Amino acid sequence: MPTYKRMLVAIDLTEEAPQVLDKAKAICEAHGAKLILAHVVEPVGYAYGGDIPMDLSELQDQLDKAAREQLGKYGEQYGIRKEDQIVTVGRPESEIHRLVAEHDIDLTIVGSHGRKGIQLLLGSTANGVLHGTECDVMAIRIH
């Protein structure tokens, strides 16, 4: 089994995030690796189809601030330093690929809902991460 040195755990800030974080922290400790915690906020215009003729920057700022606060709570709870907590805006798969490259990550950990068989990853963010990154990807099944 390879020894991982730098791990990225990407979470979605739902009540299921601790399931992913618990396992990610244990894997990180078993390898003596550095753990970087990330959350990607999707652009508001993207989420609403981009056809709304209004300025959504205030809403985007509120979402970003709320994500940073929640990520900070998880970071504190799991002993992840502030400088290793990243909130970014964009498409989750693309942003995770960028973070993997920027931080020389060798294992990316994401959550995946409990579908069966091949459907476990198809159509999900985990699938997008898996098929575009240069490092190993681990999908933690969320119950």
mmCIF file of N, CA, C and O in Angstrom, residues 9-69:
data_model
loop_
_atom_site.group_PDB
_atom_site.id
_atom_site.type_symbol
_atom_site.label_atom_id
_atom_site.label_comp_id
_atom_site.label_asym_id
_atom_site.label_seq_id
_atom_site.Cartn_x
_atom_site.Cartn_y
_atom_site.Cartn_z
ATOM 1 N N VAL A 9 -9.252 16.346 1.818
ATOM 2 C CA VAL A 9 -10.606 15.849 2.044
ATOM 3 C C VAL A 9 -11.560 16.964 1.646
ATOM 4 O O VAL A 9 -11.482 18.083 2.145
ATOM 5 N N ALA A 10 -12.412 16.662 0.671
ATOM 6 C CA ALA A 10 -13.375 17.628 0.158
ATOM 7 C C ALA A 10 -14.746 17.257 0.718
ATOM 8 O O ALA A 10 -15.228 16.138 0.507
ATOM 9 N N ILE A 11 -15.347 18.191 1.445
ATOM 10 C CA ILE A 11 -16.637 17.913 2.079
ATOM 11 C C ILE A 11 -17.692 18.896 1.585
ATOM 12 O O ILE A 11 -17.370 19.970 1.068
ATOM 13 N N ASP A 12 -18.948 18.519 1.785
ATOM 14 C CA ASP A 12 -20.048 19.357 1.299
ATOM 15 C C ASP A 12 -20.789 20.115 2.399
ATOM 16 O O ASP A 12 -21.796 20.742 2.145
ATOM 17 N N LEU A 13 -20.304 20.059 3.636
ATOM 18 C CA LEU A 13 -20.844 20.816 4.772
ATOM 19 C C LEU A 13 -22.268 20.428 5.159
ATOM 20 O O LEU A 13 -22.986 21.212 5.764
ATOM 21 N N THR A 14 -22.676 19.218 4.825
ATOM 22 C CA THR A 14 -23.969 18.725 5.290
ATOM 23 C C THR A 14 -23.746 18.012 6.621
ATOM 24 O O THR A 14 -22.604 17.867 7.077
ATOM 25 N N GLU A 15 -24.832 17.517 7.214
ATOM 26 C CA GLU A 15 -24.706 16.780 8.471
ATOM 27 C C GLU A 15 -23.948 15.470 8.279
ATOM 28 O O GLU A 15 -23.555 14.821 9.241
ATOM 29 N N GLU A 16 -23.725 15.079 7.027
ATOM 30 C CA GLU A 16 -22.984 13.851 6.734
ATOM 31 C C GLU A 16 -21.474 14.052 6.713
ATOM 32 O O GLU A 16 -20.717 13.083 6.697
ATOM 33 N N ALA A 17 -21.019 15.278 6.713
ATOM 34 C CA ALA A 17 -19.579 15.565 6.611
ATOM 35 C C ALA A 17 -18.740 14.855 7.679
ATOM 36 O O ALA A 17 -17.658 14.348 7.357
ATOM 37 N N PRO A 18 -19.197 14.776 8.937
ATOM 38 C CA PRO A 18 -18.372 14.081 9.935
ATOM 39 C C PRO A 18 -18.076 12.618 9.593
ATOM 40 O O PRO A 18 -17.020 12.099 9.964
ATOM 41 N N GLN A 19 -18.972 11.949 8.860
ATOM 42 C CA GLN A 19 -18.698 10.567 8.449
ATOM 43 C C GLN A 19 -17.440 10.512 7.581
ATOM 44 O O GLN A 19 -16.609 9.615 7.725
ATOM 45 N N VAL A 20 -17.321 11.480 6.693
ATOM 46 C CA VAL A 20 -16.156 11.543 5.801
ATOM 47 C C VAL A 20 -14.932 11.998 6.590
ATOM 48 O O VAL A 20 -13.845 11.420 6.466
ATOM 49 N N LEU A 21 -15.104 13.003 7.431
ATOM 50 C CA LEU A 21 -13.981 13.546 8.193
ATOM 51 C C LEU A 21 -13.407 12.540 9.186
ATOM 52 O O LEU A 21 -12.187 12.470 9.357
ATOM 53 N N ASP A 22 -14.256 11.764 9.835
ATOM 54 C CA ASP A 22 -13.769 10.757 10.780
ATOM 55 C C ASP A 22 -12.824 9.777 10.087
ATOM 56 O O ASP A 22 -11.731 9.487 10.576
ATOM 57 N N LYS A 23 -13.244 9.285 8.939
ATOM 58 C CA LYS A 23 -12.418 8.317 8.209
ATOM 59 C C LYS A 23 -11.174 8.982 7.629
ATOM 60 O O LYS A 23 -10.087 8.412 7.666
ATOM 61 N N ALA A 24 -11.328 10.189 7.103
ATOM 62 C CA ALA A 24 -10.182 10.899 6.529
ATOM 63 C C ALA A 24 -9.119 11.162 7.592
ATOM 64 O O ALA A 24 -7.921 10.976 7.352
ATOM 65 N N LYS A 25 -9.554 11.571 8.765
ATOM 66 C CA LYS A 25 -8.616 11.848 9.862
ATOM 67 C C LYS A 25 -7.875 10.575 10.272
ATOM 68 O O LYS A 25 -6.655 10.592 10.471
ATOM 69 N N ALA A 26 -8.596 9.463 10.361
ATOM 70 C CA ALA A 26 -7.969 8.194 10.736
ATOM 71 C C ALA A 26 -6.956 7.749 9.682
ATOM 72 O O ALA A 26 -5.851 7.298 10.018
ATOM 73 N N ILE A 27 -7.290 7.891 8.415
ATOM 74 C CA ILE A 27 -6.371 7.517 7.325
ATOM 75 C C ILE A 27 -5.144 8.413 7.364
ATOM 76 O O ILE A 27 -4.013 7.949 7.221
ATOM 77 N N CYS A 28 -5.373 9.686 7.571
ATOM 78 C CA CYS A 28 -4.281 10.655 7.641
ATOM 79 C C CYS A 28 -3.320 10.303 8.773
ATOM 80 O O CYS A 28 -2.099 10.286 8.590
ATOM 81 N N GLU A 29 -3.863 10.024 9.937
ATOM 82 C CA GLU A 29 -3.028 9.687 11.093
ATOM 83 C C GLU A 29 -2.273 8.378 10.868
ATOM 84 O O GLU A 29 -1.111 8.262 11.245
ATOM 85 N N ALA A 30 -2.916 7.401 10.233
ATOM 86 C CA ALA A 30 -2.261 6.111 9.968
ATOM 87 C C ALA A 30 -1.053 6.276 9.047
ATOM 88 O O ALA A 30 -0.083 5.530 9.142
ATOM 89 N N HIS A 31 -1.108 7.265 8.157
ATOM 90 C CA HIS A 31 -0.023 7.504 7.209
ATOM 91 C C HIS A 31 0.928 8.602 7.674
ATOM 92 O O HIS A 31 1.927 8.867 7.001
ATOM 93 N N GLY A 32 0.603 9.280 8.753
ATOM 94 C CA GLY A 32 1.415 10.405 9.193
ATOM 95 C C GLY A 32 1.406 11.528 8.162
ATOM 96 O O GLY A 32 2.397 12.224 7.962
ATOM 97 N N ALA A 33 0.272 11.695 7.513
ATOM 98 C CA ALA A 33 0.159 12.660 6.410
ATOM 99 C C ALA A 33 -0.411 13.998 6.881
ATOM 100 O O ALA A 33 -1.029 14.095 7.941
ATOM 101 N N LYS A 34 -0.222 14.994 6.043
ATOM 102 C CA LYS A 34 -0.836 16.303 6.251
ATOM 103 C C LYS A 34 -2.229 16.244 5.629
ATOM 104 O O LYS A 34 -2.413 15.702 4.544
ATOM 105 N N LEU A 35 -3.225 16.803 6.328
ATOM 106 C CA LEU A 35 -4.597 16.806 5.839
ATOM 107 C C LEU A 35 -5.040 18.221 5.526
ATOM 108 O O LEU A 35 -4.954 19.105 6.379
ATOM 109 N N ILE A 36 -5.501 18.413 4.314
ATOM 110 C CA ILE A 36 -6.050 19.696 3.889
ATOM 111 C C ILE A 36 -7.552 19.517 3.724
ATOM 112 O O ILE A 36 -8.014 18.569 3.079
ATOM 113 N N LEU A 37 -8.313 20.411 4.319
ATOM 114 C CA LEU A 37 -9.771 20.359 4.326
ATOM 115 C C LEU A 37 -10.298 21.385 3.328
ATOM 116 O O LEU A 37 -9.898 22.550 3.368
ATOM 117 N N ALA A 38 -11.189 20.944 2.428
ATOM 118 C CA ALA A 38 -11.685 21.861 1.402
ATOM 119 C C ALA A 38 -13.190 21.738 1.223
ATOM 120 O O ALA A 38 -13.771 20.671 1.403
ATOM 121 N N HIS A 39 -13.772 22.874 0.844
ATOM 122 C CA HIS A 39 -15.175 22.919 0.446
ATOM 123 C C HIS A 39 -15.277 23.845 -0.755
ATOM 124 O O HIS A 39 -14.659 24.916 -0.776
ATOM 125 N N VAL A 40 -16.067 23.432 -1.739
ATOM 126 C CA VAL A 40 -16.273 24.249 -2.932
ATOM 127 C C VAL A 40 -17.696 24.785 -2.921
ATOM 128 O O VAL A 40 -18.657 24.015 -2.874
ATOM 129 N N VAL A 41 -17.804 26.112 -2.954
ATOM 130 C CA VAL A 41 -19.099 26.779 -3.043
ATOM 131 C C VAL A 41 -19.380 26.973 -4.532
ATOM 132 O O VAL A 41 -18.572 27.572 -5.242
ATOM 133 N N GLU A 42 -20.499 26.443 -4.989
ATOM 134 C CA GLU A 42 -20.833 26.627 -6.401
ATOM 135 C C GLU A 42 -21.283 28.068 -6.630
ATOM 136 O O GLU A 42 -21.967 28.651 -5.778
ATOM 137 N N PRO A 43 -20.912 28.644 -7.774
ATOM 138 C CA PRO A 43 -21.334 30.013 -8.072
ATOM 139 C C PRO A 43 -22.856 30.117 -8.111
ATOM 140 O O PRO A 43 -23.525 29.256 -8.675
ATOM 141 N N VAL A 44 -23.394 31.162 -7.500
ATOM 142 C CA VAL A 44 -24.843 31.335 -7.424
ATOM 143 C C VAL A 44 -25.454 31.389 -8.818
ATOM 144 O O VAL A 44 -26.470 30.762 -9.083
ATOM 145 N N GLY A 45 -24.859 32.108 -9.728
ATOM 146 C CA GLY A 45 -25.378 32.208 -11.093
ATOM 147 C C GLY A 45 -25.453 30.853 -11.763
ATOM 148 O O GLY A 45 -26.390 30.552 -12.490
ATOM 149 N N TYR A 46 -24.473 30.001 -11.481
ATOM 150 C CA TYR A 46 -24.457 28.643 -12.042
ATOM 151 C C TYR A 46 -25.607 27.829 -11.466
ATOM 152 O O TYR A 46 -26.323 27.133 -12.174
ATOM 153 N N ALA A 47 -25.812 27.953 -10.171
ATOM 154 C CA ALA A 47 -26.868 27.187 -9.503
ATOM 155 C C ALA A 47 -28.258 27.603 -9.986
ATOM 156 O O ALA A 47 -29.174 26.800 -10.025
ATOM 157 N N TYR A 48 -28.404 28.873 -10.364
ATOM 158 C CA TYR A 48 -29.709 29.367 -10.801
ATOM 159 C C TYR A 48 -29.795 29.531 -12.313
ATOM 160 O O TYR A 48 -30.642 30.236 -12.820
ATOM 161 N N GLY A 49 -28.903 28.909 -13.032
ATOM 162 C CA GLY A 49 -28.970 28.923 -14.481
ATOM 163 C C GLY A 49 -28.375 30.162 -15.127
ATOM 164 O O GLY A 49 -28.314 30.258 -16.337
ATOM 165 N N GLY A 50 -27.941 31.119 -14.351
ATOM 166 C CA GLY A 50 -27.280 32.297 -14.899
ATOM 167 C C GLY A 50 -28.201 33.244 -15.651
ATOM 168 O O GLY A 50 -27.760 34.190 -16.275
ATOM 169 N N ASP A 51 -29.524 33.021 -15.617
ATOM 170 C CA ASP A 51 -30.461 33.842 -16.389
ATOM 171 C C ASP A 51 -31.177 34.893 -15.551
ATOM 172 O O ASP A 51 -32.070 35.562 -16.033
ATOM 173 N N ILE A 52 -30.789 35.007 -14.297
ATOM 174 C CA ILE A 52 -31.462 35.963 -13.431
ATOM 175 C C ILE A 52 -30.815 37.337 -13.611
ATOM 176 O O ILE A 52 -29.617 37.491 -13.382
ATOM 177 N N PRO A 53 -31.609 38.340 -14.011
ATOM 178 C CA PRO A 53 -31.044 39.673 -14.267
ATOM 179 C C PRO A 53 -30.885 40.494 -12.989
ATOM 180 O O PRO A 53 -31.518 41.531 -12.832
ATOM 181 N N MET A 54 -30.087 40.012 -12.050
ATOM 182 C CA MET A 54 -29.858 40.766 -10.819
ATOM 183 C C MET A 54 -28.457 40.456 -10.310
ATOM 184 O O MET A 54 -27.846 39.466 -10.703
ATOM 185 N N ASP A 55 -27.994 41.311 -9.443
ATOM 186 C CA ASP A 55 -26.668 41.127 -8.851
ATOM 187 C C ASP A 55 -26.779 40.141 -7.695
ATOM 188 O O ASP A 55 -27.447 40.395 -6.703
ATOM 189 N N LEU A 56 -26.108 39.004 -7.856
ATOM 190 C CA LEU A 56 -26.160 37.970 -6.830
ATOM 191 C C LEU A 56 -24.897 37.938 -5.978
ATOM 192 O O LEU A 56 -24.694 37.005 -5.214
ATOM 193 N N SER A 57 -24.066 38.968 -6.095
ATOM 194 C CA SER A 57 -22.785 38.959 -5.390
ATOM 195 C C SER A 57 -22.963 38.966 -3.869
ATOM 196 O O SER A 57 -22.188 38.336 -3.150
ATOM 197 N N GLU A 58 -24.000 39.655 -3.368
ATOM 198 C CA GLU A 58 -24.218 39.669 -1.917
ATOM 199 C C GLU A 58 -24.583 38.267 -1.429
ATOM 200 O O GLU A 58 -24.070 37.801 -0.406
ATOM 201 N N LEU A 59 -25.430 37.582 -2.164
ATOM 202 C CA LEU A 59 -25.790 36.206 -1.809
ATOM 203 C C LEU A 59 -24.562 35.303 -1.875
ATOM 204 O O LEU A 59 -24.335 34.490 -0.985
ATOM 205 N N GLN A 60 -23.744 35.476 -2.912
ATOM 206 C CA GLN A 60 -22.527 34.673 -3.053
ATOM 207 C C GLN A 60 -21.593 34.917 -1.863
ATOM 208 O O GLN A 60 -21.022 33.976 -1.311
ATOM 209 N N ASP A 61 -21.458 36.178 -1.468
ATOM 210 C CA ASP A 61 -20.612 36.518 -0.321
ATOM 211 C C ASP A 61 -21.138 35.876 0.964
ATOM 212 O O ASP A 61 -20.360 35.396 1.794
ATOM 213 N N GLN A 62 -22.469 35.853 1.134
ATOM 214 C CA GLN A 62 -23.061 35.237 2.320
ATOM 215 C C GLN A 62 -22.808 33.725 2.337
ATOM 216 O O GLN A 62 -22.490 33.157 3.384
ATOM 217 N N LEU A 63 -22.950 33.091 1.179
ATOM 218 C CA LEU A 63 -22.692 31.649 1.089
ATOM 219 C C LEU A 63 -21.226 31.342 1.395
ATOM 220 O O LEU A 63 -20.912 30.388 2.105
ATOM 221 N N ASP A 64 -20.344 32.173 0.868
ATOM 222 C CA ASP A 64 -18.905 32.001 1.085
ATOM 223 C C ASP A 64 -18.566 32.165 2.564
ATOM 224 O O ASP A 64 -17.847 31.345 3.143
ATOM 225 N N LYS A 65 -19.139 33.185 3.197
ATOM 226 C CA LYS A 65 -18.879 33.443 4.617
ATOM 227 C C LYS A 65 -19.398 32.291 5.480
ATOM 228 O O LYS A 65 -18.709 31.814 6.385
ATOM 229 N N ALA A 66 -20.610 31.825 5.189
ATOM 230 C CA ALA A 66 -21.187 30.713 5.948
ATOM 231 C C ALA A 66 -20.346 29.446 5.782
ATOM 232 O O ALA A 66 -20.119 28.710 6.749
ATOM 233 N N ALA A 67 -19.853 29.213 4.566
ATOM 234 C CA ALA A 67 -19.015 28.034 4.314
ATOM 235 C C ALA A 67 -17.712 28.128 5.092
ATOM 236 O O ALA A 67 -17.256 27.143 5.681
ATOM 237 N N ARG A 68 -17.100 29.310 5.115
ATOM 238 C CA ARG A 68 -15.848 29.488 5.856
ATOM 239 C C ARG A 68 -16.058 29.259 7.357
ATOM 240 O O ARG A 68 -15.217 28.646 8.019
ATOM 241 N N GLU A 69 -17.180 29.751 7.883
ATOM 242 C CA GLU A 69 -17.471 29.557 9.309
ATOM 243 C C GLU A 69 -17.657 28.076 9.629
ATOM 244 O O GLU A 69 -17.100 27.570 10.598
#
